[in-house]
Tab-separated table of C-alpha atoms in Angstrom:
chain	number	residue	atom	x	y	z
A	1	GLN	CA	5.691	12.244	10.665
A	2	GLN	CA	3.081	10.891	9.101
A	3	GLN	CA	1.952	12.657	5.798
A	4	VAL	CA	-1.520	11.421	5.629
A	5	LYS	CA	-3.650	10.936	8.664
A	6	GLN	CA	-6.258	8.617	9.287
A	7	SER	CA	-9.093	8.486	11.131
A	8	PRO	CA	-10.530	6.378	13.095
A	9	GLN	CA	-8.394	3.414	13.797
A	10	SER	CA	-11.572	1.134	14.219
A	11	LEU	CA	-15.022	1.520	13.205
A	12	ILE	CA	-17.776	-0.809	14.019
A	13	VAL	CA	-21.199	-0.124	12.334
A	14	GLN	CA	-24.574	-2.272	11.874
A	15	LYS	CA	-25.501	-3.987	8.450
A	16	GLY	CA	-27.211	-1.374	6.220
A	17	GLY	CA	-25.552	1.987	8.029
A	18	ILE	CA	-23.422	4.293	6.814
A	19	SER	CA	-19.279	3.871	7.451
A	20	ILE	CA	-16.885	6.945	7.073
A	21	ILE	CA	-13.485	6.920	7.455
A	22	ASN	CA	-11.516	10.203	7.076
A	23	CYS	CA	-8.280	11.371	6.117
A	24	ALA	CA	-6.113	14.919	6.078
A	25	TYR	CA	-2.852	15.960	4.542
A	26	GLU	CA	-0.474	18.678	4.430
A	27	ASN	CA	1.097	18.719	1.062
A	28	THR	CA	-0.150	20.261	-1.352
A	29	ALA	CA	1.758	18.482	-4.106
A	30	PHE	CA	-0.186	15.586	-3.795
A	31	ASP	CA	-2.004	14.917	-7.019
A	32	TYR	CA	-3.884	11.270	-6.591
A	33	PHE	CA	-5.647	9.708	-3.695
A	34	PRO	CA	-6.611	6.083	-3.688
A	35	TRP	CA	-8.680	4.421	-1.180
A	36	TYR	CA	-7.276	0.655	-0.808
A	37	GLN	CA	-9.327	-2.181	0.925
A	38	GLN	CA	-7.450	-5.473	2.897
A	39	PHE	CA	-8.829	-8.469	4.038
A	40	PRO	CA	-7.420	-10.586	6.606
A	41	GLY	CA	-4.455	-12.498	4.965
A	42	LYS	CA	-4.692	-10.854	1.513
A	43	GLY	CA	-2.911	-7.776	0.150
A	44	PRO	CA	-4.415	-4.316	-0.283
A	45	ALA	CA	-6.642	-3.779	-3.140
A	46	LEU	CA	-7.852	-0.264	-5.010
A	47	LEU	CA	-11.239	0.153	-3.819
A	48	ILE	CA	-11.738	3.700	-5.707
A	49	ALA	CA	-9.358	6.761	-6.326
A	50	ILE	CA	-9.919	10.415	-6.724
A	51	ARG	CA	-7.763	13.412	-8.151
A	52	PRO	CA	-7.864	16.846	-6.620
A	53	ASP	CA	-9.852	18.701	-9.727
A	54	VAL	CA	-12.993	16.543	-8.539
A	55	SER	CA	-14.723	16.923	-5.193
A	56	GLU	CA	-16.669	13.748	-5.423
A	57	LYS	CA	-16.600	10.363	-6.921
A	58	LYS	CA	-18.849	7.073	-6.443
A	59	GLU	CA	-18.476	3.935	-7.473
A	60	GLY	CA	-21.478	1.789	-6.165
A	61	ARG	CA	-21.859	1.995	-2.541
A	62	PHE	CA	-18.652	3.607	-2.137
A	63	THR	CA	-17.824	7.320	-2.548
A	64	ILE	CA	-14.928	9.533	-1.751
A	65	SER	CA	-15.860	13.301	-0.720
A	66	PHE	CA	-12.773	15.452	-1.608
A	67	ASN	CA	-11.977	19.039	-0.064
A	68	LYS	CA	-8.955	20.776	-1.604
A	69	SER	CA	-9.385	23.782	0.433
A	70	ALA	CA	-9.608	21.545	3.707
A	71	LYS	CA	-6.829	19.126	2.787
A	72	GLN	CA	-9.428	16.550	3.564
A	73	PHE	CA	-10.671	13.500	1.855
A	74	SER	CA	-12.933	10.751	3.288
A	75	LEU	CA	-14.739	7.492	2.278
A	76	HIS	CA	-18.073	7.336	2.921
A	77	ILE	CA	-19.572	3.299	2.687
A	78	MET	CA	-23.516	3.121	1.846
A	79	ASP	CA	-25.467	0.142	2.816
A	80	SER	CA	-22.713	-1.061	4.876
A	81	GLN	CA	-22.963	-5.056	4.712
A	82	PRO	CA	-20.771	-7.774	6.803
A	83	GLY	CA	-18.757	-8.420	3.678
A	84	ASP	CA	-17.254	-4.661	3.832
A	85	SER	CA	-15.351	-5.919	6.932
A	86	ALA	CA	-11.868	-5.363	6.342
A	87	THR	CA	-9.238	-2.989	6.896
A	88	TYR	CA	-9.333	0.403	4.737
A	89	PHE	CA	-6.072	2.804	3.919
A	90	CYS	CA	-6.283	5.865	2.312
A	91	ALA	CA	-3.216	7.098	0.583
A	92	ALA	CA	-1.778	10.041	-1.514
A	93	ARG	CA	0.783	10.213	-4.366
A	94	GLU	CA	3.370	13.039	-4.881
A	95	GLY	CA	2.461	14.765	-8.235
A	96	TYR	CA	6.182	15.242	-8.677
A	97	ASN	CA	7.283	11.866	-7.746
A	98	PHE	CA	4.880	9.150	-8.902
A	99	ASN	CA	6.929	6.545	-7.325
A	100	LYS	CA	5.890	7.915	-3.674
A	101	PHE	CA	2.805	7.106	-2.205
A	102	TYR	CA	1.980	7.864	1.653
A	103	PHE	CA	-0.479	5.534	3.119
A	104	GLY	CA	-2.698	6.403	6.108
A	105	SER	CA	-2.500	4.123	9.573
A	106	GLY	CA	-5.708	1.971	8.520
A	107	THR	CA	-9.163	1.889	9.772
A	108	LYS	CA	-10.399	-1.502	10.569
A	109	LEU	CA	-14.051	-1.769	9.393
A	110	ASN	CA	-16.244	-4.551	11.469
A	111	VAL	CA	-19.896	-4.252	9.977
A	112	LYS	CA	-21.911	-6.048	12.288
A	113	PRO	CA	-24.822	-8.260	10.967
B	1	ASP	CA	-6.141	-10.227	-13.816
B	2	VAL	CA	-2.800	-9.291	-12.689
B	3	LYS	CA	-1.084	-11.386	-10.307
B	4	VAL	CA	1.488	-10.629	-7.844
B	5	THR	CA	3.007	-13.649	-5.982
B	6	GLN	CA	5.066	-13.547	-3.112
B	7	SER	CA	6.186	-17.215	-2.686
B	8	SER	CA	7.306	-17.037	1.232
B	9	ARG	CA	4.235	-16.593	3.069
B	10	TYR	CA	5.499	-17.158	6.404
B	11	LEU	CA	9.165	-16.892	7.493
B	12	VAL	CA	11.110	-17.161	10.933
B	13	LYS	CA	14.726	-16.180	10.731
B	14	ARG	CA	17.444	-15.688	13.384
B	15	THR	CA	18.894	-12.734	14.341
B	16	GLY	CA	22.084	-12.095	11.793
B	17	GLU	CA	20.416	-14.477	9.263
B	18	LYS	CA	20.678	-13.366	5.660
B	19	VAL	CA	16.862	-13.486	4.368
B	20	PHE	CA	15.626	-13.226	0.749
B	21	LEU	CA	11.982	-12.188	0.027
B	22	GLU	CA	10.924	-12.977	-3.417
B	23	CYS	CA	8.201	-11.191	-5.524
B	24	VAL	CA	6.883	-12.138	-9.011
B	25	GLN	CA	4.545	-10.470	-11.322
B	26	ASP	CA	2.989	-12.024	-14.541
B	27	MET	CA	1.644	-8.819	-16.283
B	28	ASP	CA	4.885	-7.377	-17.666
B	29	HIS	CA	4.411	-4.243	-15.272
B	30	GLU	CA	7.469	-2.107	-14.972
B	31	ASN	CA	7.692	-0.949	-11.939
B	32	MET	CA	7.990	-2.732	-8.768
B	33	PHE	CA	7.509	-2.163	-5.074
B	34	TRP	CA	8.473	-3.215	-1.579
B	35	TYR	CA	6.554	-1.954	1.306
B	36	ARG	CA	6.555	-2.748	5.059
B	37	GLN	CA	3.272	-2.840	6.887
B	38	ASP	CA	3.405	-2.347	10.474
B	39	PRO	CA	0.300	-1.609	12.814
B	40	GLY	CA	-0.865	1.644	13.385
B	41	LEU	CA	2.123	2.947	10.630
B	42	GLY	CA	0.315	1.708	7.648
B	43	LEU	CA	2.591	1.008	4.416
B	44	ARG	CA	6.222	2.600	4.364
B	45	LEU	CA	8.250	2.135	0.882
B	46	ILE	CA	11.252	0.120	1.379
B	47	TYR	CA	12.395	0.435	-2.361
B	48	PHE	CA	10.984	1.319	-5.541
B	49	SER	CA	12.493	-0.712	-9.170
B	50	TYR	CA	11.334	1.263	-12.361
B	51	ASP	CA	12.841	-1.183	-14.845
B	52	VAL	CA	15.500	-4.224	-14.782
B	53	LYS	CA	18.365	-3.347	-12.854
B	54	MET	CA	17.014	0.305	-11.795
B	55	LYS	CA	16.142	0.805	-8.109
B	56	GLU	CA	15.507	3.658	-6.054
B	57	LYS	CA	15.449	3.993	-2.159
B	58	GLY	CA	12.288	4.533	-0.472
B	59	ASP	CA	11.379	5.986	2.909
B	60	ILE	CA	13.010	3.409	5.228
B	61	PRO	CA	15.843	1.133	3.148
B	62	GLU	CA	18.022	0.660	6.114
B	63	GLY	CA	19.141	-2.638	6.374
B	64	TYR	CA	17.428	-3.697	3.124
B	65	SER	CA	18.723	-4.481	-0.254
B	66	VAL	CA	16.979	-5.104	-3.370
B	67	SER	CA	17.524	-7.166	-6.684
B	68	ARG	CA	15.919	-6.750	-9.998
B	69	GLU	CA	17.568	-8.922	-12.574
B	70	LYS	CA	14.446	-10.061	-14.669
B	71	LYS	CA	11.454	-7.711	-15.381
B	72	GLU	CA	8.918	-9.921	-13.731
B	73	ARG	CA	11.006	-10.517	-10.145
B	74	PHE	CA	11.772	-8.504	-7.535
B	75	SER	CA	13.655	-9.876	-4.497
B	76	LEU	CA	13.942	-7.991	-1.011
B	77	ILE	CA	17.360	-9.077	0.995
B	78	LEU	CA	17.795	-8.666	4.659
B	79	GLU	CA	21.884	-8.883	4.737
B	80	SER	CA	21.687	-9.915	8.640
B	81	ALA	CA	18.520	-9.974	10.018
B	82	SER	CA	17.502	-8.007	13.177
B	83	THR	CA	14.320	-8.210	15.185
B	84	ASN	CA	13.205	-4.788	14.198
B	85	GLN	CA	12.776	-6.071	11.055
B	86	THR	CA	9.749	-8.304	12.276
B	87	SER	CA	7.302	-7.228	10.131
B	88	MET	CA	4.787	-7.945	6.931
B	89	TYR	CA	6.295	-7.203	3.848
B	90	LEU	CA	4.218	-6.358	0.878
B	91	CYS	CA	5.566	-6.554	-2.854
B	92	ALA	CA	3.460	-4.536	-5.227
B	93	SER	CA	4.087	-3.569	-9.068
B	94	ARG	CA	2.295	-1.038	-11.512
B	95	LEU	CA	1.719	-0.893	-15.029
B	96	ALA	CA	3.858	2.203	-15.632
B	97	ARG	CA	4.853	5.460	-14.070
B	98	ASN	CA	1.699	7.176	-15.318
B	99	THR	CA	-0.751	4.708	-14.033
B	100	GLY	CA	-2.003	5.104	-10.254
B	101	GLU	CA	-3.004	1.589	-9.427
B	102	LEU	CA	-0.602	-0.444	-7.185
B	103	PHE	CA	-1.373	-4.348	-7.431
B	104	PHE	CA	-0.130	-6.072	-4.379
B	105	GLY	CA	0.506	-9.566	-3.625
B	106	GLU	CA	-0.672	-11.349	-0.183
B	107	GLY	CA	2.634	-10.553	1.741
B	108	SER	CA	5.219	-12.581	3.639
B	109	ARG	CA	4.885	-12.391	7.452
B	110	LEU	CA	8.728	-12.311	8.839
B	111	THR	CA	9.458	-13.089	12.535
B	112	VAL	CA	13.141	-12.412	13.713
B	113	LEU	CA	14.046	-14.505	16.691
């Protein structure tokens, strides 16, 4: 059973549009929620992360929205660019076992020029 | 910049062969991880090492073992490869237990025939 459920599986957005990827979880012991970006042939790289005491975090064109009561968090990519085309993974870490990260199944984003 | 190097990018092995996957990090990180990445399943933790000679099983350790004799090097061993171990294997490192960011290598794609 997947601890972090991610949707959609794939996403096509026009250049300049907003890309939105959603994740949901059940385990209230999660205390850290990172998003990783992976380009073909490369390993995932940390994009942005949030802790549950904050409802929103913004870094440039990338924003995480966090809804603790709904146990959902999402990544918004504003003004999406072709260079953003990659696979995005959300993840969650257990607060009592810092070694355990649970990853979503990934979203393949294609930004069309 | 942190560099995590997986020396074998592509391997083809036969069922029953012993397989070694090597990972080296150059930033004196305490923690190292081996993940398996499969389409639709995200990343799943195989093994984790929090220090030299110290290891913990992850979520899917069956059929795998690990070795960490030096701080910078973490090896994944498949004692007798099977076709269901065909996958992308990702090594990651982390500075210390209380830091969040994982730094990933570029992956080793293993095909078992």
